[in-house]
PDB file of C-alpha atoms in Angstrom:
ATOM      1  CA  LEU A   1      13.336  13.814  26.809  1.00 77.00           C
ATOM      2  CA  HIS A   2      10.613  14.981  29.167  1.00 78.00           C
ATOM      3  CA  PHE A   3       9.584  18.592  29.832  1.00 84.00           C
ATOM      4  CA  ASP A   4       8.117  19.163  33.305  1.00 85.00           C
ATOM      5  CA  GLY A   5       7.034  22.742  32.635  1.00 89.00           C
ATOM      6  CA  THR A   6      10.398  24.185  33.629  1.00 92.00           C
ATOM      7  CA  ALA A   7      13.207  22.072  32.198  1.00 92.00           C
ATOM      8  CA  TRP A   8      13.949  19.100  29.946  1.00 93.00           C
ATOM      9  CA  SER A   9      15.266  15.881  31.467  1.00 87.00           C
ATOM     10  CA  ALA A  10      16.373  12.560  29.986  1.00 85.00           C
ATOM     11  CA  VAL A  11      13.947   9.639  30.181  1.00 82.00           C
ATOM     12  CA  THR A  12      15.266   6.107  30.546  1.00 80.00           C
ATOM     13  CA  PRO A  13      13.985   3.825  27.777  1.00 81.00           C
ATOM     14  CA  PRO A  14      13.285   0.142  28.464  1.00 85.00           C
ATOM     15  CA  ALA A  15      16.258  -2.231  28.295  1.00 83.00           C
ATOM     16  CA  GLY A  16      17.265  -2.976  24.709  1.00 78.00           C
ATOM     17  CA  ALA A  17      15.142  -0.149  23.295  1.00 80.00           C
ATOM     18  CA  LEU A  18      17.894   1.441  21.264  1.00 75.00           C
ATOM     19  CA  GLY A  19      17.401   2.697  17.763  1.00 79.00           C
ATOM     20  CA  PRO A  20      15.964   5.616  15.886  1.00 87.00           C
ATOM     21  CA  LEU A  21      12.422   6.608  16.786  1.00 91.00           C
ATOM     22  CA  ARG A  22      10.607   8.339  13.922  1.00 93.00           C
ATOM     23  CA  ALA A  23       7.134   9.183  15.198  1.00 95.00           C
ATOM     24  CA  VAL A  24       5.220   9.777  18.417  1.00 96.00           C
ATOM     25  CA  TRP A  25       1.509  10.022  19.208  1.00 97.00           C
ATOM     26  CA  GLY A  26      -0.556   9.929  22.356  1.00 96.00           C
ATOM     27  CA  SER A  27      -4.168  10.105  23.468  1.00 96.00           C
ATOM     28  CA  GLY A  28      -3.073  11.660  26.765  1.00 94.00           C
ATOM     29  CA  ALA A  29      -0.214  11.955  29.254  1.00 91.00           C
ATOM     30  CA  GLY A  30      -0.656   8.321  30.319  1.00 94.00           C
ATOM     31  CA  ASP A  31      -1.010   6.815  26.841  1.00 96.00           C
ATOM     32  CA  VAL A  32       1.890   7.706  24.519  1.00 95.00           C
ATOM     33  CA  PHE A  33       3.378   5.600  21.701  1.00 96.00           C
ATOM     34  CA  ALA A  34       6.707   5.982  19.880  1.00 95.00           C
ATOM     35  CA  VAL A  35       7.778   3.973  16.821  1.00 95.00           C
ATOM     36  CA  GLY A  36      10.843   3.653  14.602  1.00 93.00           C
ATOM     37  CA  GLY A  37      12.665   0.828  12.872  1.00 90.00           C
ATOM     38  CA  ALA A  38      11.552  -2.462  14.425  1.00 89.00           C
ATOM     39  CA  LEU A  39      10.913  -0.724  17.754  1.00 91.00           C
ATOM     40  CA  ALA A  40       7.544   0.220  19.254  1.00 94.00           C
ATOM     41  CA  LEU A  41       7.220   1.700  22.731  1.00 95.00           C
ATOM     42  CA  HIS A  42       4.292   2.623  24.984  1.00 95.00           C
ATOM     43  CA  PHE A  43       4.327   5.062  27.916  1.00 94.00           C
ATOM     44  CA  ASP A  44       1.655   4.420  30.558  1.00 94.00           C
ATOM     45  CA  GLY A  45       2.224   7.634  32.515  1.00 91.00           C
ATOM     46  CA  THR A  46       4.964   6.101  34.654  1.00 89.00           C
ATOM     47  CA  SER A  47       7.375   4.201  32.422  1.00 90.00           C
ATOM     48  CA  TRP A  48       8.087   3.137  28.839  1.00 92.00           C
ATOM     49  CA  SER A  49       7.748  -0.487  27.755  1.00 93.00           C
ATOM     50  CA  LYS A  50       8.335  -2.327  24.475  1.00 93.00           C
ATOM     51  CA  ILE A  51       5.220  -3.482  22.654  1.00 93.00           C
ATOM     52  CA  THR A  52       4.689  -5.742  19.637  1.00 92.00           C
ATOM     53  CA  ILE A  53       2.747  -4.325  16.708  1.00 92.00           C
ATOM     54  CA  THR A  54       3.857  -6.786  14.033  1.00 83.00           C
ATOM     55  CA  THR A  55       5.846 -10.002  14.178  1.00 78.00           C
ATOM     56  CA  THR A  56       7.699  -9.073  10.981  1.00 77.00           C
ATOM     57  CA  SER A  57      10.805  -6.909  10.920  1.00 82.00           C
ATOM     58  CA  GLU A  58       9.115  -4.147   8.925  1.00 88.00           C
ATOM     59  CA  PRO A  59      10.496  -0.700   9.776  1.00 94.00           C
ATOM     60  CA  LEU A  60       7.788   1.277  11.588  1.00 95.00           C
ATOM     61  CA  THR A  61       7.625   4.829  10.240  1.00 95.00           C
ATOM     62  CA  SER A  62       4.518   6.593  11.495  1.00 96.00           C
ATOM     63  CA  ILE A  63       1.733   6.560  14.052  1.00 97.00           C
ATOM     64  CA  TRP A  64      -1.532   8.449  14.499  1.00 97.00           C
ATOM     65  CA  GLY A  65      -4.705   7.829  16.402  1.00 96.00           C
ATOM     66  CA  ARG A  66      -8.226   9.070  16.807  1.00 95.00           C
ATOM     67  CA  GLY A  67      -8.238   7.946  20.441  1.00 95.00           C
ATOM     68  CA  PRO A  68      -6.851   5.214  22.701  1.00 95.00           C
ATOM     69  CA  ASN A  69      -8.829   2.497  20.868  1.00 95.00           C
ATOM     70  CA  ASP A  70      -8.340   3.661  17.265  1.00 94.00           C
ATOM     71  CA  ILE A  71      -4.622   3.906  16.387  1.00 96.00           C
ATOM     72  CA  TYR A  72      -2.789   3.359  13.081  1.00 96.00           C
ATOM     73  CA  VAL A  73       0.890   2.521  12.523  1.00 96.00           C
ATOM     74  CA  GLY A  74       2.519   2.645   9.081  1.00 96.00           C
ATOM     75  CA  THR A  75       5.596   0.831   7.787  1.00 95.00           C
ATOM     76  CA  ALA A  76       8.322   1.427   5.228  1.00 95.00           C
ATOM     77  CA  TYR A  77       6.810  -1.442   3.197  1.00 94.00           C
ATOM     78  CA  GLY A  78       3.437   0.276   2.826  1.00 93.00           C
ATOM     79  CA  ASN A  79       1.612  -1.799   5.391  1.00 93.00           C
ATOM     80  CA  LEU A  80      -0.719  -0.429   8.018  1.00 94.00           C
ATOM     81  CA  PHE A  81      -1.642  -1.849  11.397  1.00 95.00           C
ATOM     82  CA  ARG A  82      -4.636  -0.740  13.448  1.00 94.00           C
ATOM     83  CA  PHE A  83      -5.234  -1.032  17.171  1.00 95.00           C
ATOM     84  CA  GLY A  84      -8.966  -1.277  17.783  1.00 93.00           C
ATOM     85  CA  GLY A  85      -8.917  -1.638  21.550  1.00 91.00           C
ATOM     86  CA  SER A  86      -7.530  -5.117  22.152  1.00 91.00           C
ATOM     87  CA  SER A  87      -4.857  -6.022  19.564  1.00 93.00           C
ATOM     88  CA  TRP A  88      -2.952  -4.749  16.527  1.00 94.00           C
ATOM     89  CA  GLN A  89      -4.353  -6.029  13.215  1.00 94.00           C
ATOM     90  CA  PRO A  90      -2.976  -5.646   9.651  1.00 93.00           C
ATOM     91  CA  VAL A  91      -4.988  -3.352   7.396  1.00 90.00           C
ATOM     92  CA  PRO A  92      -4.747  -3.428   3.555  1.00 88.00           C
ATOM     93  CA  SER A  93      -3.032  -0.345   2.133  1.00 89.00           C
ATOM     94  CA  THR A  94      -2.632   1.225  -1.305  1.00 90.00           C
ATOM     95  CA  LEU A  95       0.836   2.721  -0.609  1.00 92.00           C
ATOM     96  CA  SER A  96       4.346   1.416  -1.313  1.00 92.00           C
ATOM     97  CA  ASP A  97       5.465   2.897   2.007  1.00 93.00           C
ATOM     98  CA  VAL A  98       3.859   5.049   4.696  1.00 95.00           C
ATOM     99  CA  ARG A  99       5.650   8.231   5.758  1.00 95.00           C
ATOM    100  CA  GLN A 100       2.912   9.876   7.835  1.00 96.00           C
ATOM    101  CA  ILE A 101      -0.681   9.233   8.946  1.00 97.00           C
ATOM    102  CA  TYR A 102      -3.185  11.898   9.938  1.00 95.00           C
ATOM    103  CA  GLY A 103      -6.925  12.155  10.304  1.00 93.00           C
ATOM    104  CA  ASP A 104      -9.981  13.752  11.805  1.00 90.00           C
ATOM    105  CA  ALA A 105     -13.151  12.434  13.439  1.00 89.00           C
ATOM    106  CA  THR A 106     -14.256  10.436  10.376  1.00 88.00           C
ATOM    107  CA  THR A 107     -11.438  10.120   7.833  1.00 91.00           C
ATOM    108  CA  THR A 108      -7.818   8.939   8.021  1.00 94.00           C
ATOM    109  CA  TYR A 109      -5.121   9.808   5.470  1.00 95.00           C
ATOM    110  CA  ALA A 110      -1.648   8.390   4.821  1.00 96.00           C
ATOM    111  CA  VAL A 111       1.135   9.641   2.544  1.00 96.00           C
ATOM    112  CA  GLY A 112       4.263   7.983   1.183  1.00 95.00           C
ATOM    113  CA  ARG A 113       6.731   7.576  -1.663  1.00 94.00           C
ATOM    114  CA  PHE A 114       6.103   8.389  -5.318  1.00 94.00           C
ATOM    115  CA  GLY A 115       3.225  10.765  -4.565  1.00 94.00           C
ATOM    116  CA  GLY A 116       1.260   8.154  -2.665  1.00 94.00           C
ATOM    117  CA  ILE A 117      -1.842   9.401  -0.857  1.00 95.00           C
ATOM    118  CA  ALA A 118      -4.467   7.111   0.632  1.00 94.00           C
ATOM    119  CA  ARG A 119      -7.769   7.863   2.377  1.00 93.00           C
ATOM    120  CA  ASN A 120      -9.938   5.733   4.644  1.00 92.00           C
ATOM    121  CA  ASP A 121     -13.471   6.840   5.493  1.00 85.00           C
ATOM    122  CA  GLY A 122     -14.043   3.922   7.843  1.00 84.00           C
ATOM    123  CA  SER A 123     -14.674   1.240   5.249  1.00 84.00           C
ATOM    124  CA  ALA A 124     -11.476   0.787   3.181  1.00 88.00           C
ATOM    125  CA  TRP A 125      -8.261   2.503   2.133  1.00 92.00           C
ATOM    126  CA  VAL A 126      -8.484   4.011  -1.356  1.00 92.00           C
ATOM    127  CA  LYS A 127      -5.835   5.707  -3.464  1.00 92.00           C
ATOM    128  CA  VAL A 128      -6.154   9.484  -3.857  1.00 90.00           C
ATOM    129  CA  GLU A 129      -4.585  11.079  -6.923  1.00 88.00           C
ATOM    130  CA  GLY A 130      -2.227  13.852  -5.810  1.00 88.00           C
ATOM    131  CA  GLY A 131      -0.773  14.842  -9.170  1.00 90.00           C
ATOM    132  CA  THR A 132       2.884  14.424  -8.184  1.00 93.00           C
ATOM    133  CA  GLY A 133       5.484  11.681  -8.227  1.00 93.00           C
ATOM    134  CA  ASN A 134       7.461  13.329  -5.422  1.00 95.00           C
ATOM    135  CA  ASP A 135       7.897  11.444  -2.171  1.00 96.00           C
ATOM    136  CA  LEU A 136       5.375  12.833   0.301  1.00 96.00           C
ATOM    137  CA  GLN A 137       6.477  13.277   3.908  1.00 95.00           C
ATOM    138  CA  GLY A 138       3.837  15.141   5.890  1.00 95.00           C
ATOM    139  CA  ILE A 139       0.105  15.718   6.049  1.00 95.00           C
ATOM    140  CA  TRP A 140      -2.166  18.004   8.079  1.00 94.00           C
ATOM    141  CA  SER A 141      -5.668  19.408   7.782  1.00 90.00           C
ATOM    142  CA  SER A 142      -7.741  22.259   9.101  1.00 88.00           C
ATOM    143  CA  GLY A 143     -11.466  22.362   8.534  1.00 86.00           C
ATOM    144  CA  SER A 144     -12.162  21.149   5.018  1.00 87.00           C
ATOM    145  CA  ARG A 145      -8.647  21.779   3.669  1.00 91.00           C
ATOM    146  CA  LEU A 146      -5.928  19.090   3.537  1.00 91.00           C
ATOM    147  CA  TRP A 147      -2.230  19.977   3.184  1.00 95.00           C
ATOM    148  CA  VAL A 148       0.529  17.575   2.042  1.00 96.00           C
ATOM    149  CA  VAL A 149       4.270  18.317   1.734  1.00 97.00           C
ATOM    150  CA  GLY A 150       7.159  16.371   0.281  1.00 96.00           C
ATOM    151  CA  SER A 151      10.448  16.197  -1.567  1.00 96.00           C
ATOM    152  CA  GLY A 152      11.393  18.730  -4.200  1.00 95.00           C
ATOM    153  CA  GLY A 153       9.419  21.421  -2.394  1.00 95.00           C
ATOM    154  CA  ALA A 154       6.090  19.715  -3.111  1.00 95.00           C
ATOM    155  CA  ILE A 155       3.159  21.425  -1.404  1.00 96.00           C
ATOM    156  CA  LEU A 156      -0.260  20.015  -2.246  1.00 95.00           C
ATOM    157  CA  THR A 157      -3.632  21.147  -1.000  1.00 93.00           C
ATOM    158  CA  HIS A 158      -6.999  19.505  -1.441  1.00 87.00           C
ATOM    159  CA  GLU A 159     -10.551  20.165  -0.398  1.00 86.00           C
ATOM    160  CA  LYS A 160     -11.658  17.170   1.693  1.00 80.00           C
ATOM    161  CA  PRO A 161     -14.710  15.308   0.338  1.00 75.00           C
TER     162      PRO A 161
END
């Protein structure tokens, strides 16, 4: 769907781009990505096209970026892929799956199943102890405070390092 400021209208996806989309992120109106299942799409401001992030059939679950040349995609198998300006590259992860990715100017976080939280300060992904075994679904921060939510009503908060 597309909202033009007045009303919503249907947007035609590329041929064969059927399936559930789980996450969307964009650096601007002419640079929007959507992922879900084995499907990854990019909107260039005019139309949507299919893109390849990984050659495996890993279900894509999440996407977040710092800008058009620093984007992360997570998978249901715990893998991460990063776009650094020219191509998507695999990035080692500490999670068994990735439900959501979020970050700020210097640090990126990812959350997943069994209380999985990972942090990357630009050098490597490291496990962060969250104190729960609940599946974690969402993450957001404001200032120095990080918020994580998940199954069973889990709400975690943490002061960023």
